[in-house]
Short mmCIF file of C-alpha atoms and ligand atoms in Angstrom, two decimals:
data_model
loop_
_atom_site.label_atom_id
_atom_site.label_comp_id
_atom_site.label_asym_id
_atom_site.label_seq_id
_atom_site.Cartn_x
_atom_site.Cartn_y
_atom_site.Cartn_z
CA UNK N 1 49.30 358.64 186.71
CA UNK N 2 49.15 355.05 187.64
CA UNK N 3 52.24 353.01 186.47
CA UNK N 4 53.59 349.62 187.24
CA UNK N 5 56.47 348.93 186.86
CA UNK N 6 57.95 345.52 186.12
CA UNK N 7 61.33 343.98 185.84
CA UNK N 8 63.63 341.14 187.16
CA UNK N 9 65.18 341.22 190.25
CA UNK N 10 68.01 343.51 190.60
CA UNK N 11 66.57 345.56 187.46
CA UNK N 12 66.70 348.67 189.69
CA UNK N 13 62.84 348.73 190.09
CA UNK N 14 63.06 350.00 193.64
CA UNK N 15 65.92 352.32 192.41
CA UNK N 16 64.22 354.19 189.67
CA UNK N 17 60.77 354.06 191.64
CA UNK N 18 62.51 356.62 194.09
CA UNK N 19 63.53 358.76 191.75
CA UNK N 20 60.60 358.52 189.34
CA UNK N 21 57.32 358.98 191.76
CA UNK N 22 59.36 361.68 193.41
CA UNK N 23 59.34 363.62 189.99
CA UNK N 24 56.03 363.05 189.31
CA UNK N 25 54.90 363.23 192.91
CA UNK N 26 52.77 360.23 193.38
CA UNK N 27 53.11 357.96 196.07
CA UNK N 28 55.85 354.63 195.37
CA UNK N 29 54.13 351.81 196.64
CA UNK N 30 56.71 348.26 197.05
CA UNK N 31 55.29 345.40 197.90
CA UNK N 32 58.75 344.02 198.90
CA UNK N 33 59.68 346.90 200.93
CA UNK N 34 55.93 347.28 203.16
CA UNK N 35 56.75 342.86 203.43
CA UNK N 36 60.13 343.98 204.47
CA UNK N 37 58.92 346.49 206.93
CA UNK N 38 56.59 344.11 208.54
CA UNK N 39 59.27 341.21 208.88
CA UNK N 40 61.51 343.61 210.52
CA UNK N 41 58.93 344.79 212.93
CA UNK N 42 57.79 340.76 213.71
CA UNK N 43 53.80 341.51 212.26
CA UNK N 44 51.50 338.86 212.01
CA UNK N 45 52.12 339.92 208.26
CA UNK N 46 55.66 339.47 208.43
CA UNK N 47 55.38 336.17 209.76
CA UNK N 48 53.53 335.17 206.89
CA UNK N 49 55.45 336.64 204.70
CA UNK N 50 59.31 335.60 206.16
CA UNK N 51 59.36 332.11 204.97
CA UNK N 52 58.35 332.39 201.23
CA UNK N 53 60.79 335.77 201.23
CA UNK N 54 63.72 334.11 202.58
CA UNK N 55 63.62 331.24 199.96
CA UNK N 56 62.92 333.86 196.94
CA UNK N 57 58.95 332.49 196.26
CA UNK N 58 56.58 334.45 195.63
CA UNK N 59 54.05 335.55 199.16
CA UNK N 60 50.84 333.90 198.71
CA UNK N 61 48.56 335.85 196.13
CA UNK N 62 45.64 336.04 198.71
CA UNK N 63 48.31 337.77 201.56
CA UNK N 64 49.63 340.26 198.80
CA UNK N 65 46.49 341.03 197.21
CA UNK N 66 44.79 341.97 200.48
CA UNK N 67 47.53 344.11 201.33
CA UNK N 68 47.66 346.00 198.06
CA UNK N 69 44.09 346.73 197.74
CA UNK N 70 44.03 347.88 201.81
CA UNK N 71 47.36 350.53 200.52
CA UNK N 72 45.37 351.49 197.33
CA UNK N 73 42.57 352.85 199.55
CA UNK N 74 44.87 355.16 201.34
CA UNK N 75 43.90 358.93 200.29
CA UNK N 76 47.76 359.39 198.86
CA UNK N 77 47.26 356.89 196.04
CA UNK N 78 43.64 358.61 194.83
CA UNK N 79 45.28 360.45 192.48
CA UNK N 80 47.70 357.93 191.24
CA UNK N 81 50.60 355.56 192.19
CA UNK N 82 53.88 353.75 191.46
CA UNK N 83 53.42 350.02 191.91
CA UNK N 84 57.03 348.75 192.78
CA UNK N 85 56.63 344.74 192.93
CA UNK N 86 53.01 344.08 192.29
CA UNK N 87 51.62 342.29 189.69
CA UNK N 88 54.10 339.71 190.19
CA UNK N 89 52.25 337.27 187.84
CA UNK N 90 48.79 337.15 185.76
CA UNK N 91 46.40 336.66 188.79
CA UNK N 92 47.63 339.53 190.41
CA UNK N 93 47.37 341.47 187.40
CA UNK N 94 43.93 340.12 186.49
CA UNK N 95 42.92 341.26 190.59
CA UNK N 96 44.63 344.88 190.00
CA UNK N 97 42.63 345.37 187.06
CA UNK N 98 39.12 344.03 188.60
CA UNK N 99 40.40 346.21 191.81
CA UNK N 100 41.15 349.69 189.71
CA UNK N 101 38.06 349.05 187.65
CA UNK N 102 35.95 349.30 191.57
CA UNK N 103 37.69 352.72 191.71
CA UNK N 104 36.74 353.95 188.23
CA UNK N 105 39.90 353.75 187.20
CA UNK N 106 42.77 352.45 184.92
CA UNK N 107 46.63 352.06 184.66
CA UNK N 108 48.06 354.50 182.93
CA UNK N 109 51.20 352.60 181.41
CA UNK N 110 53.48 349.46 182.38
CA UNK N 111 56.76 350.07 182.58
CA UNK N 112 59.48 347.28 181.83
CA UNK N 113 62.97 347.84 182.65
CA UNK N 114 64.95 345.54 179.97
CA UNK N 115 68.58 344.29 181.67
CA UNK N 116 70.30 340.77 181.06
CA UNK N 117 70.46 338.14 183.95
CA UNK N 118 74.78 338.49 184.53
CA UNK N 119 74.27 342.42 185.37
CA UNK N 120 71.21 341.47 187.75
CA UNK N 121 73.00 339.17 189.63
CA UNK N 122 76.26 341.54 189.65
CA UNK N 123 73.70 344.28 191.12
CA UNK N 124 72.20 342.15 193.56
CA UNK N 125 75.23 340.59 195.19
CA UNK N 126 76.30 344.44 195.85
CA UNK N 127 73.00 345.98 196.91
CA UNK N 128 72.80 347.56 200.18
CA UNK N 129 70.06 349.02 201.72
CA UNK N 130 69.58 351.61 204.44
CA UNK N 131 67.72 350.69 207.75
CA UNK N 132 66.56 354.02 208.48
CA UNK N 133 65.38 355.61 205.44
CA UNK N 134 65.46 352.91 202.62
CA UNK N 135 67.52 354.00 200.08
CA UNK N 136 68.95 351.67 198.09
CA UNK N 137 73.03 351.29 197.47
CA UNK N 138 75.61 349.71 195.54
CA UNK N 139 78.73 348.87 197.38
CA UNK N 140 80.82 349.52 193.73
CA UNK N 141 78.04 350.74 191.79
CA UNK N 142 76.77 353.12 193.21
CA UNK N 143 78.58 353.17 197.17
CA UNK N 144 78.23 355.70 199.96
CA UNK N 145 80.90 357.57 201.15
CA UNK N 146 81.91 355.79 204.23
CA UNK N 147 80.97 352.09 204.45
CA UNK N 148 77.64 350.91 205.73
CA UNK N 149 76.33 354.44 206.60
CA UNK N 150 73.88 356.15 204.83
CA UNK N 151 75.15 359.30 203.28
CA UNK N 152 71.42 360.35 203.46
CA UNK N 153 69.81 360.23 206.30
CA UNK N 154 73.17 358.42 208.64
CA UNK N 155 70.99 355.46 208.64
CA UNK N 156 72.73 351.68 208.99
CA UNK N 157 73.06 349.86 205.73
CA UNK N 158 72.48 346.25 205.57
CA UNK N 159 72.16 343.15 202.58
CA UNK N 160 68.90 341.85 202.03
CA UNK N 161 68.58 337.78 203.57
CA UNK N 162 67.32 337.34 199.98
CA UNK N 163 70.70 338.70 198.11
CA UNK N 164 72.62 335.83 198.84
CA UNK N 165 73.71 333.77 195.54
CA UNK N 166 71.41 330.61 195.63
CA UNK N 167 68.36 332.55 196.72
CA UNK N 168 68.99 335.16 193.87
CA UNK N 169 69.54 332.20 191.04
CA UNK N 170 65.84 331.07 192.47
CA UNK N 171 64.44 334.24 192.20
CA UNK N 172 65.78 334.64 188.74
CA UNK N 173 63.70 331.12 187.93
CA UNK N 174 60.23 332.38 189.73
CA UNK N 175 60.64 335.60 187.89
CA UNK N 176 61.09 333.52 184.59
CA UNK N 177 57.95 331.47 184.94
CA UNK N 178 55.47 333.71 186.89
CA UNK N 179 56.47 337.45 186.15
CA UNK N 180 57.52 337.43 182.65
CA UNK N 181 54.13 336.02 181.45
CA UNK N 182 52.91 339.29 182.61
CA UNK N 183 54.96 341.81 179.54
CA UNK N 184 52.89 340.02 176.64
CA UNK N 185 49.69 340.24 179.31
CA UNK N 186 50.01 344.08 179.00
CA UNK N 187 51.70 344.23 175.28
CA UNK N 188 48.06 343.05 174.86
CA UNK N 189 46.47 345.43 176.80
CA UNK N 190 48.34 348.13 174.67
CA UNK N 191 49.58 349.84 177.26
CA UNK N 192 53.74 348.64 177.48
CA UNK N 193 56.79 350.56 177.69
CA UNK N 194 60.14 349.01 177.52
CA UNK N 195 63.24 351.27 178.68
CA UNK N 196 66.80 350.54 178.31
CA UNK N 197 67.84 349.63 182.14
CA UNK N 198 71.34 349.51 181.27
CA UNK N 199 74.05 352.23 182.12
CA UNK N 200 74.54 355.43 184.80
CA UNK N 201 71.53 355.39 187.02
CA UNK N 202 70.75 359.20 186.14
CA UNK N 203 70.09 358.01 182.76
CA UNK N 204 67.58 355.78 183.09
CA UNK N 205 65.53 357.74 184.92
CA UNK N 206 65.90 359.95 182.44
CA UNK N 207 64.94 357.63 179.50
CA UNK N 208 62.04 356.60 182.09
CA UNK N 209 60.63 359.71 182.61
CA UNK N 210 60.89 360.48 178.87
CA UNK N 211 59.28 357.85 178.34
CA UNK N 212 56.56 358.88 180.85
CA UNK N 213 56.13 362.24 179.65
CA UNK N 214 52.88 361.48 176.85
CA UNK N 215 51.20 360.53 179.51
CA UNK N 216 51.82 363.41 182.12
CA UNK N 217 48.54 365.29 182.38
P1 AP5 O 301 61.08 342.74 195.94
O1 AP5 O 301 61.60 343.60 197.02
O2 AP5 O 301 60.04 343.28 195.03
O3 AP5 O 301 62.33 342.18 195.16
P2 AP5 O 301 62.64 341.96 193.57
O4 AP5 O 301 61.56 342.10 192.60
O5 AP5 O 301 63.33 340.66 193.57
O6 AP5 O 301 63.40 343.17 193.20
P3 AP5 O 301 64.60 343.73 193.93
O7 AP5 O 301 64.12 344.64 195.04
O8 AP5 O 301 65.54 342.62 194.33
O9 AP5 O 301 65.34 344.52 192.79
P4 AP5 O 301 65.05 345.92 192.14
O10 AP5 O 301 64.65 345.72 190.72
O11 AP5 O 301 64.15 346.75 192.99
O12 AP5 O 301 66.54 346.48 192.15
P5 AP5 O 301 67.19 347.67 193.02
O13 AP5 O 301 66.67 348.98 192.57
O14 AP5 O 301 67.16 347.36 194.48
O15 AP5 O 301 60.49 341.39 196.54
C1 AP5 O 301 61.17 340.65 197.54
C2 AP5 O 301 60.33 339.45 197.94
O16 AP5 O 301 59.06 339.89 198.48
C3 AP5 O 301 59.93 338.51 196.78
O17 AP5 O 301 60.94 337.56 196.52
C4 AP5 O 301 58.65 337.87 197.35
O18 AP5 O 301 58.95 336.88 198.30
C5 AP5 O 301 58.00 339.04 198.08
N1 AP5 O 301 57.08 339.78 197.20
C6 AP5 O 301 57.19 341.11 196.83
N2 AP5 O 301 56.18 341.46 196.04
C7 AP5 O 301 55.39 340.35 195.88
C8 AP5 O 301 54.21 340.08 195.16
N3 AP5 O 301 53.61 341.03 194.41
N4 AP5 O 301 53.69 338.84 195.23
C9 AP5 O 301 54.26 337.88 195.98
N5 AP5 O 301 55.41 338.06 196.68
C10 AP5 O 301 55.97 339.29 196.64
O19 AP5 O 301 68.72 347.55 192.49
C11 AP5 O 301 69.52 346.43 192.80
C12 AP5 O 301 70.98 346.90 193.03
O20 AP5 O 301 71.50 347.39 191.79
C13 AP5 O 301 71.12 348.07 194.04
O21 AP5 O 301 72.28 347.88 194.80
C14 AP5 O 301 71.29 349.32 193.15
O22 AP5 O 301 72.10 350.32 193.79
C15 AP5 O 301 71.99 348.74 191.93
N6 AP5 O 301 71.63 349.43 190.69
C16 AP5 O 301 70.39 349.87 190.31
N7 AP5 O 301 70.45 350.45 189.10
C17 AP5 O 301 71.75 350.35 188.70
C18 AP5 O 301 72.46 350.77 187.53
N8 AP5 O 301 71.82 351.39 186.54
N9 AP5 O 301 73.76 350.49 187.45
C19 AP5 O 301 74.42 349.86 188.46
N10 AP5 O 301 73.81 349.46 189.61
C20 AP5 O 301 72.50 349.70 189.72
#
């Protein structure tokens, strides 16, 4: 299967993408987290990617799209993917298309995860993630059991530059005018899903992956 999916920030994209490629064992591929990985490890990436990250604008389409089709080409993602970030707005989903079509293939489904702006921000402000392995957090929502330690893997947890409150409100705005746009580009395309983001996290993925099942092969 090859999904996208697509969401505000602090939908619980990265969240659900976890739990969701895991079930149906494709690869989750986050543009946010391989940017993240290559600020944190000072690439020549990174550094082009830092500035626009730390105000909450979108990374150039040319840097992202490069990346993206160089992570598509890997053998994991021949037999499908998770897109966790990417398209972020029509280009990029115009380029994804033209890109999939050079592999003979097609997205399977889009899916949107449908939450109001006061619960983003409410997620956000509490998100913690873990250096070591990723996974995301909630320090109320969804906490570990000691503070700032992954129950996972031990790992260090740490708040995102980006999850402070003015750079969240500014994310809010770019996802307002550049990624919305992109639900009525695929209603078009016929190939939407909308899922109830709200509630237990267990759920969701649940309503996701019921969602998902007509298209399971
Ligand atoms: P990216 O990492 O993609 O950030 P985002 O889209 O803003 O999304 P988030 O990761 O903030 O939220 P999420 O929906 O994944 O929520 P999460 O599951 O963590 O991008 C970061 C930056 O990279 C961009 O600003 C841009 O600069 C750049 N970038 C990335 N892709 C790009 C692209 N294609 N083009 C250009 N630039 C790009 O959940 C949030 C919190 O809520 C967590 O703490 C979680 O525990 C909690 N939570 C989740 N679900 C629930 C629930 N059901 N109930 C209660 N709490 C919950």
């Amino acid at each position: 299967m090859r999904i996208v999916l697509v969401g505000p920030p602090g939908a619980g994209k990265g969240t659900q993408a976890q739990f969701i490629a895991s079930q149906l064992a494709i690869p989750k591929i986050s543009t946010g987290d391989i940017f993240r990985y290559n600020v944190a490890n000072n690439t020549e990436l990174g550094a082009k990617a830092k500035e626009y990250m730390d105000k909450g604008d979108l990374v150039p389409d040319e840097v992202t799209v490069a990346m993206v089709r160089d992570r598509l080409a890997e053998d994991d993602a021949q037999e499908g993917f998770l897109l966790d970030g990417f398209p972020r707005n029509v280009p990029q989903a115009e380029t994804l298309k033209k890109m999939l079509d050079e592999m003979g293939v097609r997205l399977t489904v889009v899916l949107e995860l449908v939450v109001d702006e006061d619960e983003v921000v409410r997620r956000l402000s509490g998100r913690r993630t873990c250096r070591r392995c990723e996974r995301i957090w909630h320090a109320d929502y969804d906490p570990p059991e000691h503070a700032g330690i992954c129950d996972d893997c031990g790992g260090e947890l740490f708040q995102r530059d980006d999850d402070k409150e003015e750079v969240i409100r500014h994310r809010l705005e770019v996802y307002r005018e550049q990624t919305a746009p992109l639900i009525n580009f695929y209603a078009d395309e016929g190939i939407l899903l909308g899922v109830d983001a709200t509630g237990p996290v267990e759920e969701i993925t649940a309503r996701a992956l019921a969602a998902l099942r007509p298209y399971v092969r």
